Each structure stands twice: as structure tokens, then as C-alpha cells.
mmCIF file with all atom_site columns, C-alpha atoms in Angstrom:
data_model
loop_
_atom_site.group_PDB
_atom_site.id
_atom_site.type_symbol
_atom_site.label_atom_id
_atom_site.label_alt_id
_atom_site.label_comp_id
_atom_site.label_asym_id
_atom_site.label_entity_id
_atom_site.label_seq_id
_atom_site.pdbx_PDB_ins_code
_atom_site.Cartn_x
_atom_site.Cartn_y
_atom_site.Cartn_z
_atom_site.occupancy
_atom_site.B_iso_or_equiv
_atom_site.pdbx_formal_charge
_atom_site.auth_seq_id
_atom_site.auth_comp_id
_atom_site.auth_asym_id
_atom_site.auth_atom_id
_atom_site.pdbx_PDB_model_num
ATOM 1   C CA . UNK A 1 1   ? -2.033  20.637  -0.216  1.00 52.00 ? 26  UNK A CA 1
ATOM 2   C CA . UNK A 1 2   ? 0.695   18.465  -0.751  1.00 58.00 ? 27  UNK A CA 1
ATOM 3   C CA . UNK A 1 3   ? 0.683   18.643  -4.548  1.00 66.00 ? 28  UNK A CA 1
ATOM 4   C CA . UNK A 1 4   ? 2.819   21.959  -3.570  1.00 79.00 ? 29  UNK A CA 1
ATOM 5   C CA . UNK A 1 5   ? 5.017   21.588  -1.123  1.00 79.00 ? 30  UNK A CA 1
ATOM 6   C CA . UNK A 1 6   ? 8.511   22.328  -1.980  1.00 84.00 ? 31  UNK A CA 1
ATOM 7   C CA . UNK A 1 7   ? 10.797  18.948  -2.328  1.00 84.00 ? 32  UNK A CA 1
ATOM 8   C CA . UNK A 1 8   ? 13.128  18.803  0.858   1.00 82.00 ? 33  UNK A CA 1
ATOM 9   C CA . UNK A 1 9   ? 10.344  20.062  3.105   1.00 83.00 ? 34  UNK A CA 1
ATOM 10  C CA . UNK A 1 10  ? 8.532   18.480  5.804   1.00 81.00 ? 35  UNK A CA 1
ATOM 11  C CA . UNK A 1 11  ? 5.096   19.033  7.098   1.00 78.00 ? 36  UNK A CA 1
ATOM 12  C CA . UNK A 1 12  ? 2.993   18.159  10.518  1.00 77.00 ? 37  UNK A CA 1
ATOM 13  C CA . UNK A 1 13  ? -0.385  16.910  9.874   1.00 73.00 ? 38  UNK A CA 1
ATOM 14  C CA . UNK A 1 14  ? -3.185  16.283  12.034  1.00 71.00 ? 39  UNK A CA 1
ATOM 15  C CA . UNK A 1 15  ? -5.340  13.261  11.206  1.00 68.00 ? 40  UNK A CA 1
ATOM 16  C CA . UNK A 1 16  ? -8.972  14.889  12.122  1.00 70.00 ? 41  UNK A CA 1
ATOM 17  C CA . UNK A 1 17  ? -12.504 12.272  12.526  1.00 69.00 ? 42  UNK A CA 1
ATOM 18  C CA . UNK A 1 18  ? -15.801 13.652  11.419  1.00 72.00 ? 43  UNK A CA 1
ATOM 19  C CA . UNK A 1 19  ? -16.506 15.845  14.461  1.00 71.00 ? 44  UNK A CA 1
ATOM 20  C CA . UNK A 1 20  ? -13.340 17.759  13.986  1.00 71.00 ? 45  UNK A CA 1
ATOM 21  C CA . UNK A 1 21  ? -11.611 16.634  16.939  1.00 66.00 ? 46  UNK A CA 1
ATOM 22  C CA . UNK A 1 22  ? -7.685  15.467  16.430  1.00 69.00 ? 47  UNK A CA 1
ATOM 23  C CA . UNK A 1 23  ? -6.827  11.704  16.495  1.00 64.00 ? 48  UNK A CA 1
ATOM 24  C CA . UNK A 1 24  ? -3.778  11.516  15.647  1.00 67.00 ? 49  UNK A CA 1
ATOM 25  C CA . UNK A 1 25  ? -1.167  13.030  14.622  1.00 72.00 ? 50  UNK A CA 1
ATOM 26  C CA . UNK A 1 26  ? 2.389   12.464  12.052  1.00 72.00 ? 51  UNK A CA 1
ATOM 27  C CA . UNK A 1 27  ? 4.639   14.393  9.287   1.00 77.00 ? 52  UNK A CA 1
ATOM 28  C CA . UNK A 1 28  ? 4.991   14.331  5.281   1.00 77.00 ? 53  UNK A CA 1
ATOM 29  C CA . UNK A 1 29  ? 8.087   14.627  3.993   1.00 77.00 ? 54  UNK A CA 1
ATOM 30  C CA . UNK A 1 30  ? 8.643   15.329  0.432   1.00 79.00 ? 55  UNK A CA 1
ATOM 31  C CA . UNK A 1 31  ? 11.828  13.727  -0.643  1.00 78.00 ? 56  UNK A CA 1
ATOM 32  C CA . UNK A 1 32  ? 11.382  14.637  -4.585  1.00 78.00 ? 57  UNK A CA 1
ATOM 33  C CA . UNK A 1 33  ? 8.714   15.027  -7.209  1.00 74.00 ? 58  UNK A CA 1
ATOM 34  C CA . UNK A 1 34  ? 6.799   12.303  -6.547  1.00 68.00 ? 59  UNK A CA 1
ATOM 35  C CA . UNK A 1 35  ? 8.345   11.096  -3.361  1.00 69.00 ? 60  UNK A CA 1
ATOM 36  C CA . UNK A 1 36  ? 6.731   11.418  -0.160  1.00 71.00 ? 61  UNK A CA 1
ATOM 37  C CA . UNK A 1 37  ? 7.196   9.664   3.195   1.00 74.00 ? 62  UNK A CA 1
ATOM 38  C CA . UNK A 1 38  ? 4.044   10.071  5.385   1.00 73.00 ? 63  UNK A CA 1
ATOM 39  C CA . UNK A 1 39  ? 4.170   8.591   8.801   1.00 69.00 ? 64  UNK A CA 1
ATOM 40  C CA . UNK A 1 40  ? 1.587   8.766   12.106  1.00 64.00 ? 65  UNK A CA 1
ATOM 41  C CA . UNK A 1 41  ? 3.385   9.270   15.417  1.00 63.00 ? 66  UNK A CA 1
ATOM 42  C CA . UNK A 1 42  ? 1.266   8.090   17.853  1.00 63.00 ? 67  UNK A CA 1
ATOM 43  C CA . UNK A 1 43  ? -1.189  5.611   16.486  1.00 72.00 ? 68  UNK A CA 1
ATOM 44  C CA . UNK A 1 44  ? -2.826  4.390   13.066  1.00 80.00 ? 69  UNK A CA 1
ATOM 45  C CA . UNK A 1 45  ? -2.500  5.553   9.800   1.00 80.00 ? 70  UNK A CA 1
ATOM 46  C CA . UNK A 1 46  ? -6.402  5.302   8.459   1.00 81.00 ? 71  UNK A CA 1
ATOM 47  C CA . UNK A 1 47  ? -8.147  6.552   5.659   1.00 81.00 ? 72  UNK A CA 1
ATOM 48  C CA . UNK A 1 48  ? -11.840 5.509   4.500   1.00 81.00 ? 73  UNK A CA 1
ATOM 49  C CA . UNK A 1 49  ? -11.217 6.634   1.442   1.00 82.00 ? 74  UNK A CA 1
ATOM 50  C CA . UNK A 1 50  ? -10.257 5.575   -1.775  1.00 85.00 ? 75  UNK A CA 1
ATOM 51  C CA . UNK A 1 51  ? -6.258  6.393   -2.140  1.00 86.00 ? 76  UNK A CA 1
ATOM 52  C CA . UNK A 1 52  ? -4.100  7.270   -5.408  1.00 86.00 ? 77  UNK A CA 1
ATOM 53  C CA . UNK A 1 53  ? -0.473  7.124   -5.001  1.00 88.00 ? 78  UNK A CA 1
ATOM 54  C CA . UNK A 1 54  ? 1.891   9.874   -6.978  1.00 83.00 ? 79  UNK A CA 1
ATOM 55  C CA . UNK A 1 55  ? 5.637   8.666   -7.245  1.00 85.00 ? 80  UNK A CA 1
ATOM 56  C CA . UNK A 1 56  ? 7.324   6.329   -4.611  1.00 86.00 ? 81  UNK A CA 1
ATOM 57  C CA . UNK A 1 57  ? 5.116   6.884   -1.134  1.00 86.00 ? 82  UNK A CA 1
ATOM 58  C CA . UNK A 1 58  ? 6.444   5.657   2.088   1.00 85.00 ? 83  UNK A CA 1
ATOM 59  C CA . UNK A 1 59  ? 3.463   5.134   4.918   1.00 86.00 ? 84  UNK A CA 1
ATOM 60  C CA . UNK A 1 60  ? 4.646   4.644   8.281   1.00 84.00 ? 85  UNK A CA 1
ATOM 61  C CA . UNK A 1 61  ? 2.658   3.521   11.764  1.00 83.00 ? 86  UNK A CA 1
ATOM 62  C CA . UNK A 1 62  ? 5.314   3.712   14.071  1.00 74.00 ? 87  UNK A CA 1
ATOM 63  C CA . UNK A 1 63  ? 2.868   2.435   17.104  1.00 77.00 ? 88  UNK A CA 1
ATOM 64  C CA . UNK A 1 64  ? -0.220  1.234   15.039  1.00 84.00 ? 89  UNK A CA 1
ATOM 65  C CA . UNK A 1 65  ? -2.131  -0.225  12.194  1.00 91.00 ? 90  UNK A CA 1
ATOM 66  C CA . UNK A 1 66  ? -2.612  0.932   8.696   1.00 91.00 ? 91  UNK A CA 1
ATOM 67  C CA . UNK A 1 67  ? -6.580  0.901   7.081   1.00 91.00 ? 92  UNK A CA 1
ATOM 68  C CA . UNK A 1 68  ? -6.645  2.007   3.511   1.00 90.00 ? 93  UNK A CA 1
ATOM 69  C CA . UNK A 1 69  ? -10.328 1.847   2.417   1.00 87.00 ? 94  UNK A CA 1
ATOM 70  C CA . UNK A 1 70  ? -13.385 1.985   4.558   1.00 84.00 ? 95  UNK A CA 1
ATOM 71  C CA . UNK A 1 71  ? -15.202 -0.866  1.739   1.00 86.00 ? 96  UNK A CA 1
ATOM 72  C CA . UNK A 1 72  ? -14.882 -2.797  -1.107  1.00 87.00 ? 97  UNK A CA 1
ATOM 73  C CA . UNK A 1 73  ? -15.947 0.340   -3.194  1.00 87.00 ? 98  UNK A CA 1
ATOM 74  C CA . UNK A 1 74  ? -13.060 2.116   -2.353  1.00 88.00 ? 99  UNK A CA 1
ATOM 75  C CA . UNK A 1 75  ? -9.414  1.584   -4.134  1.00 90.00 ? 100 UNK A CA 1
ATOM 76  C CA . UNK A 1 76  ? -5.837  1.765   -4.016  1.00 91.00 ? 101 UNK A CA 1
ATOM 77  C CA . UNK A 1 77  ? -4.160  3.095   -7.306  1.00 90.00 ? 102 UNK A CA 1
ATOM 78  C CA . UNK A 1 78  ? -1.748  5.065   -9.106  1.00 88.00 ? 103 UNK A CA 1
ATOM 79  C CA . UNK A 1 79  ? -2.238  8.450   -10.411 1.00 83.00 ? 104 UNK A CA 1
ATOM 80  C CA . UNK A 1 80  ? -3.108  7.482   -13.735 1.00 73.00 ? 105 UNK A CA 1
ATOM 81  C CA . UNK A 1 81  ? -0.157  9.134   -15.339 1.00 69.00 ? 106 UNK A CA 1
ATOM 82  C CA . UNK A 1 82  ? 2.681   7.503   -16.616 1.00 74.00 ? 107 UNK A CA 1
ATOM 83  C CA . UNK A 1 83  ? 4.600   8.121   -13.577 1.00 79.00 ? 108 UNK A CA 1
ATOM 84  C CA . UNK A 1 84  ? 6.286   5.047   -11.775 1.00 89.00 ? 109 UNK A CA 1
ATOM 85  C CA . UNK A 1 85  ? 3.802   4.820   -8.690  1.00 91.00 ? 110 UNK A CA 1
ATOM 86  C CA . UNK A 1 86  ? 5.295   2.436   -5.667  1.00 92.00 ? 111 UNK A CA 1
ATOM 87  C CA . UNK A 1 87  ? 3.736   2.197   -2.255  1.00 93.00 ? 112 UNK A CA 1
ATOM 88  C CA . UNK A 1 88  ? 5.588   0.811   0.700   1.00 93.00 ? 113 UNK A CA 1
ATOM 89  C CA . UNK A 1 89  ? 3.357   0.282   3.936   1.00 94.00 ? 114 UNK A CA 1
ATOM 90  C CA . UNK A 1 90  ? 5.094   -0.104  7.366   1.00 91.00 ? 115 UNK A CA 1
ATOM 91  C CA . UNK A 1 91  ? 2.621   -1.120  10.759  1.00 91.00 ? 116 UNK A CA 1
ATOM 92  C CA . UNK A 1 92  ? 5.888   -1.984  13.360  1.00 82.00 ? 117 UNK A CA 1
ATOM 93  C CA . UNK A 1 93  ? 4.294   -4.588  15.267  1.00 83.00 ? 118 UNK A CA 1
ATOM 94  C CA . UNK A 1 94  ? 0.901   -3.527  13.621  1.00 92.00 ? 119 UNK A CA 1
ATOM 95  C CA . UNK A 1 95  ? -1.682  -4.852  10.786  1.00 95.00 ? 120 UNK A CA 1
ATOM 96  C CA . UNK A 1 96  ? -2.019  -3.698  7.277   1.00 96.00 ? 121 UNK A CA 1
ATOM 97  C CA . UNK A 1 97  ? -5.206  -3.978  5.678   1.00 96.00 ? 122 UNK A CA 1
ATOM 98  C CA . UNK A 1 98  ? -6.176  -2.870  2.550   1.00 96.00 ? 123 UNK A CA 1
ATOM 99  C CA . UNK A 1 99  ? -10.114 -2.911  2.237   1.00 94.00 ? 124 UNK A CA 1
ATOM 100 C CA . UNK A 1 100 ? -10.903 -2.476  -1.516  1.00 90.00 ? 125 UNK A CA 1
ATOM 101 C CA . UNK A 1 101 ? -9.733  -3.606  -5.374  1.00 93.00 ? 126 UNK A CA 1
ATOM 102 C CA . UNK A 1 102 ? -5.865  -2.080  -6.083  1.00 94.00 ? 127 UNK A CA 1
ATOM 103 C CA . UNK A 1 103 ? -4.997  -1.075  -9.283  1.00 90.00 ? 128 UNK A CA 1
ATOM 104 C CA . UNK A 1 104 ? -8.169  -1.684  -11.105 1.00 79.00 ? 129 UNK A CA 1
ATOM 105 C CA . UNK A 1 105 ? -8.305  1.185   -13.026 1.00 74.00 ? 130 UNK A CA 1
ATOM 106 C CA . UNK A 1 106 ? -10.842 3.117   -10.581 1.00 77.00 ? 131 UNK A CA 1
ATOM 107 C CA . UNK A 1 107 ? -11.734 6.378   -11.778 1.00 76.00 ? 132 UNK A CA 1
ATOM 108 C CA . UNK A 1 108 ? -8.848  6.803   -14.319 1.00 71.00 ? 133 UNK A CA 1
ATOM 109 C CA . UNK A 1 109 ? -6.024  5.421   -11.877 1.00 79.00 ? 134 UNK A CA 1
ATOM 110 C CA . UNK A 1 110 ? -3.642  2.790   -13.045 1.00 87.00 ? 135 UNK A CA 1
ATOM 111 C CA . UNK A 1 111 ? -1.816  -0.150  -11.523 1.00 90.00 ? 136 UNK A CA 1
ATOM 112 C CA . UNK A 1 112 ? 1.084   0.462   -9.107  1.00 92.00 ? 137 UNK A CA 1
ATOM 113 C CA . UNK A 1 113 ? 4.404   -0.470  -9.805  1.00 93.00 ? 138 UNK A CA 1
ATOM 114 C CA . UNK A 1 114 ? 4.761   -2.428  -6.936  1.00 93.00 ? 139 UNK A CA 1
ATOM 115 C CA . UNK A 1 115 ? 3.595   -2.781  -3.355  1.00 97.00 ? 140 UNK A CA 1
ATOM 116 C CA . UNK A 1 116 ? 6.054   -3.721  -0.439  1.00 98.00 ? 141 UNK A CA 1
ATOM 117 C CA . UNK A 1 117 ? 4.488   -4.307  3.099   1.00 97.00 ? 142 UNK A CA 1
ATOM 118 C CA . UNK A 1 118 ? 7.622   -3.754  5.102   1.00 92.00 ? 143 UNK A CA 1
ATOM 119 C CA . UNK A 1 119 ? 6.601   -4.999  8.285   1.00 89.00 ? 144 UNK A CA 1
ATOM 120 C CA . UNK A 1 120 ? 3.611   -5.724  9.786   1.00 95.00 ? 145 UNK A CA 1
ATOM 121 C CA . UNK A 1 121 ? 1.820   -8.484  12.281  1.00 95.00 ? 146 UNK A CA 1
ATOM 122 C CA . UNK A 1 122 ? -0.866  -9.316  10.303  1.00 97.00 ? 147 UNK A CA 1
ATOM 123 C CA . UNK A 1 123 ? -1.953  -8.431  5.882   1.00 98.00 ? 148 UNK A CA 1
ATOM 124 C CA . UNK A 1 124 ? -5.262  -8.725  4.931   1.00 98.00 ? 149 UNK A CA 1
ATOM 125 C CA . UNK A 1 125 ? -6.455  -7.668  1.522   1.00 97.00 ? 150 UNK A CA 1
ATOM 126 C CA . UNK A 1 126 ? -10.121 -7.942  0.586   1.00 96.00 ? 151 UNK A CA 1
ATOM 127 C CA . UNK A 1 127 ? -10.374 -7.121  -2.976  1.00 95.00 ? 152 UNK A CA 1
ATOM 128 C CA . UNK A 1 128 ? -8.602  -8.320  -6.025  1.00 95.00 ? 153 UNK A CA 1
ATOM 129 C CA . UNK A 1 129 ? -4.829  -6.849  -6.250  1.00 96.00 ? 154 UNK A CA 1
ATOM 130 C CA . UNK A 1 130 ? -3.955  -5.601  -9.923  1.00 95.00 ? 155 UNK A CA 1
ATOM 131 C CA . UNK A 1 131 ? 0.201   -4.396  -10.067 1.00 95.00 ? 156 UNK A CA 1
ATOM 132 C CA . UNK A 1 132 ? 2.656   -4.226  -13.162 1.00 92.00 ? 157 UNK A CA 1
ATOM 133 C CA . UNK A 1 133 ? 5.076   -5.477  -10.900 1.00 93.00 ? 158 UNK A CA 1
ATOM 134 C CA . UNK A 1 134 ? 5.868   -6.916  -7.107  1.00 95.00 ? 159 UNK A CA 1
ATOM 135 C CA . UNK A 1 135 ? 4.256   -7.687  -4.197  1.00 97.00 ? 160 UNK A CA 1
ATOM 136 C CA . UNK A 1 136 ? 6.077   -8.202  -1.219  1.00 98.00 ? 161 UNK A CA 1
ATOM 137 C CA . UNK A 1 137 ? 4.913   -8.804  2.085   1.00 98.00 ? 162 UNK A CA 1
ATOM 138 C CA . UNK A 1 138 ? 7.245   -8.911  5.273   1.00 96.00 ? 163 UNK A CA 1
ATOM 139 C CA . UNK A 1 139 ? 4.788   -10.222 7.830   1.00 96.00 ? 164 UNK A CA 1
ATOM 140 C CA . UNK A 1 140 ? 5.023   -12.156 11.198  1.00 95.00 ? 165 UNK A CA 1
ATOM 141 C CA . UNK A 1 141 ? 1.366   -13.723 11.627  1.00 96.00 ? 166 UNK A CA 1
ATOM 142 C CA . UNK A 1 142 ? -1.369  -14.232 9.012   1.00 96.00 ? 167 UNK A CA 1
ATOM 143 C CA . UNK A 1 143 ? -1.457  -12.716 5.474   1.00 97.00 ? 168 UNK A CA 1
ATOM 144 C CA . UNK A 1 144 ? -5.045  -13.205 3.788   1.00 98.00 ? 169 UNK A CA 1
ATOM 145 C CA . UNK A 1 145 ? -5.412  -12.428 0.522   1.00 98.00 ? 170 UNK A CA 1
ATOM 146 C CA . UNK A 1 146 ? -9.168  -12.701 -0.116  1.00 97.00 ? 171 UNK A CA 1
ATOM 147 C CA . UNK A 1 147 ? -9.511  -11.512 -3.875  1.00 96.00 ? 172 UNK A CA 1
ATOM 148 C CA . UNK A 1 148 ? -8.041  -12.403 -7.243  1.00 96.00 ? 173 UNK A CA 1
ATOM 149 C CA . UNK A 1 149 ? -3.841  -11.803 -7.702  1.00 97.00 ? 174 UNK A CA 1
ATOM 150 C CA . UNK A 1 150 ? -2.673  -10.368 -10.896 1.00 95.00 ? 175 UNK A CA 1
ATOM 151 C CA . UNK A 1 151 ? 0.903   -9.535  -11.531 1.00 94.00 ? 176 UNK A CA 1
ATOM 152 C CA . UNK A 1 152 ? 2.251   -8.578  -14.761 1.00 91.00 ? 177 UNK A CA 1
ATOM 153 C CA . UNK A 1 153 ? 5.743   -7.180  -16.276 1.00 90.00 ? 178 UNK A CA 1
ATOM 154 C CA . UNK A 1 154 ? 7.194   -10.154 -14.645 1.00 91.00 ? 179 UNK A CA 1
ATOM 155 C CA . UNK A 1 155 ? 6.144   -9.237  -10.921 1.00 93.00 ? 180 UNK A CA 1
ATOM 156 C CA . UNK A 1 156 ? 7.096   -11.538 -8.317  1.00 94.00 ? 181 UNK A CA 1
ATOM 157 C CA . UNK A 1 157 ? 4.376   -12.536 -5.514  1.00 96.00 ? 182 UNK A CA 1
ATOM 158 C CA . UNK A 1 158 ? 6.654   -13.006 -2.091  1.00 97.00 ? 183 UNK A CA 1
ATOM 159 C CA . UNK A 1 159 ? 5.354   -12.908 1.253   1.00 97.00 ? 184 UNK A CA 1
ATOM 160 C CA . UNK A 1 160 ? 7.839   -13.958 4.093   1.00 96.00 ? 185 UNK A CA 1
ATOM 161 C CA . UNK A 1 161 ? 7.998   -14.795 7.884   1.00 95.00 ? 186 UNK A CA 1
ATOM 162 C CA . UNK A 1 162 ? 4.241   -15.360 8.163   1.00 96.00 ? 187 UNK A CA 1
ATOM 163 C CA . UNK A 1 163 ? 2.673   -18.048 10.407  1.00 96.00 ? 188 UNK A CA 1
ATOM 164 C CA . UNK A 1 164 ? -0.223  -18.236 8.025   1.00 95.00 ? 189 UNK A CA 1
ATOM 165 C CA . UNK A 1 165 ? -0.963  -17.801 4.297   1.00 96.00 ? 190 UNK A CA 1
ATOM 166 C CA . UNK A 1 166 ? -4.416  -17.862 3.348   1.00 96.00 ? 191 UNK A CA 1
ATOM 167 C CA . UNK A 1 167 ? -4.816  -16.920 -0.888  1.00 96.00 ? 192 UNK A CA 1
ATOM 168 C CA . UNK A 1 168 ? -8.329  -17.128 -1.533  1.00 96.00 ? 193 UNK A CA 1
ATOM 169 C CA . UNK A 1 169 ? -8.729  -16.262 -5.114  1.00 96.00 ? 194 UNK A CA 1
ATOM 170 C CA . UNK A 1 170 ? -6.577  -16.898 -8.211  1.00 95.00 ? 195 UNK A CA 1
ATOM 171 C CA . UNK A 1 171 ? -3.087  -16.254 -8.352  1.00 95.00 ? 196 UNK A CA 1
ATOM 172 C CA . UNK A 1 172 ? -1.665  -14.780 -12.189 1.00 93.00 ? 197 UNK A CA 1
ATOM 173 C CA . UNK A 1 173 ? 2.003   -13.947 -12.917 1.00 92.00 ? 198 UNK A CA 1
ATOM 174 C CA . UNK A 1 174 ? 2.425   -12.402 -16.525 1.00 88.00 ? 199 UNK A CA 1
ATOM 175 C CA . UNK A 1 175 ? 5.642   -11.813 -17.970 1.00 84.00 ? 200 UNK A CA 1
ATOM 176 C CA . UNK A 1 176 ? 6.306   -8.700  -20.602 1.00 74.00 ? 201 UNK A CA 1
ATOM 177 C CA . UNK A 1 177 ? 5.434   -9.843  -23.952 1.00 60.00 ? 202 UNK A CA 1
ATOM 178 C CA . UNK A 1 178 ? 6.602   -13.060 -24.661 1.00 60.00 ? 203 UNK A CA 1
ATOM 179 C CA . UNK A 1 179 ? 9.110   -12.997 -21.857 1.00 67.00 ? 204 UNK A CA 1
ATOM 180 C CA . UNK A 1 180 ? 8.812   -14.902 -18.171 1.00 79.00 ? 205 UNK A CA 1
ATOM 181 C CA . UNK A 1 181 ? 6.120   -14.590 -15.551 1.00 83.00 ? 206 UNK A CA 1
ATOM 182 C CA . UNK A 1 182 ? 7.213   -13.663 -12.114 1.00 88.00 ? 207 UNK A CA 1
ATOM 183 C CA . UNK A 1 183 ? 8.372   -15.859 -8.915  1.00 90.00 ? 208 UNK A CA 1
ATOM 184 C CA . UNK A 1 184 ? 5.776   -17.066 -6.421  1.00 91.00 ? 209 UNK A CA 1
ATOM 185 C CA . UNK A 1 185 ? 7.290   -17.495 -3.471  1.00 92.00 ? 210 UNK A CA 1
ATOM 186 C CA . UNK A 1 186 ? 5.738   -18.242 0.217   1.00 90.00 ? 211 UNK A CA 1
ATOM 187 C CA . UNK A 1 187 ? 8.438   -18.718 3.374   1.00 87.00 ? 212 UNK A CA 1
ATOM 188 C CA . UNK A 1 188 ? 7.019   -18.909 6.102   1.00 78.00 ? 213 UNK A CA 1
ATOM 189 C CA . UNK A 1 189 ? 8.883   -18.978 10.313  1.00 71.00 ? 214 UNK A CA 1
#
């Protein structure tokens, strides 16, 4: 449905559960092509579903938590063109938590671009994270990363401001061709 709305225009969604009763609630807003901004007014952003991303998507929780995944056989990814695919997630005082592999090439999707967590309590990621560029995480309690890290195109791992970092697989920075790998970097308050 959102594949045709007109750039500039802004529509209300309702988040629906199995039964077909409404659970929340929130608009999407497409700023170009392949720009949305998709936010849930009154609570969290979920979907148990595998996700691809299409341009540079904003995902907003003003007063919850964002779930992307119900299980490790779900995934994150780009659309599998050669569009630039970014994702920025944003949980004010919330948790992000991303439940299967991202950018693993699911199902003909490619690797995002990068991934920014804006702002959130608490990141967990349970599968192995796969970008061509950065990952950034803006957190202010415990990030868990519990699957393999793989950044190429010299993307930069950074997570910031959390009380906690807990990386439980490998960590891989590639650079483009024979130029340098990315930054690791891990400040925490």
C-alpha cells in the first residue's frame, strides 16, 4: 500500500493483532522515493515478521519499544535492489530488539547501508548483523549483541552511553578493496 503513496503525503495506520482488534495506532510519511518515516503514537512499534527496508526508513516509538522479528527465522534487509537502504530505529525511553539475522541475503534482500539506533534504553540483537556500512547505537542501559558482526565498505561499529556492552560473537570490520576497515568504538556513561 505504501509502494504508492504519493511523496509529500502522510498516512494513519492502524497496527491490527490476529483477531482484528486495533493495538495501536501511528502515521507514514513519505518524504521521497524511498524515504519513509513510520512512527506508533501510543505504544510499540512490532512486527513478527521478517522486514525489507526500501530507501532511508525512519521508525519511531514515541512511548514504547520496537520488535522487528518474531524468531531467528525472520530478517531485517534491504530491498535487494541497488538502492541505498538505511534504517534508523528510535524507542524514547524504550528497547530495540531485533530478533533475527540482518542483511544476510534472505530471500533475495541485501545488506543495509547502515543501521542507527537513535535512542533507546536497552539493544538486543539475536542473530548475526551483516551491513556495507555503520552501526550506531545511542543507548542508555545494556546493548547485547548475541550473533556474529560484519561490517564492510569501511563501516564503523559505535555504540555510546550504554551501562553495559555485551558482544557475543565475532566482531569483522572490512574496508573497500584494499582500503581501511572501519572504527570500533564502545563509550560507555
Amino acid at each position: 500500500a505504501h509502494a504508492t503513496q504519493p511523496v509529500g503525503r502522510v498516512r494513519y495506520c492502524l497496527m491490527l493483532n490476529d483477531m482484528g482488534s486495533v493495538i495501536d495506532d501511528g502515521v507514514a510519511w513519505r518524504l521521497a522515493e524511498d524515504d519513509f518515516y513510520v512512527t506508533a503514537t501510543t505504544g510499540d512499534v512490532t512486527v513478527n515478521d521478517s522486514v525489507r527496508i526500501l530507501g532511508d526508513v525512519n521508525v519511531s516509538a514515541a512511548q514504547g519499544d520496537i520488535h522487528l522479528g518474531g524468531n531467528n527465522l525472520h530478517y531485517l534487509g534491504g530491498d535487494g535492489a541497488v538502492s541505498t537502504d538505511t534504517l534508523t530505529l528510535t524507542a524514547a525511553n524504550g528497547l530495540v530488539h531485533v530478533a533475527g539475522a540482518i542483511g544476510n541475503g534472505e530471500e533475495g534482500s541485501d545488506r543495509l547501508n547502515w543501521l542507527h539506533v537513535a535512542d533507546a534504553v536497552d539493544v538486543s540483537f539475536d542473530g548475526d548483523i551483516h551491513l556495507d556500512g555503520d552501526l550506531i547505537i545511542d543507548a542508555t542501559g545494556i546493548v547485547e549483541i548475541n550473533g556474529a558482526v560484519h561490517l564492510r565498505n569501511g563501516g564503523d561499529l559505535i555504540i555510546r552511553g550504554a551501562t553495559q556492552v555485551i558482544l557475543r560473537g565475532s566482531v569483522l570490520l572490512e574496508g573497500i578493496a584494499a582500503g581501511e576497515a572501519g572504527t570500533l568504538m564502545l563509550e560507555g556513561d
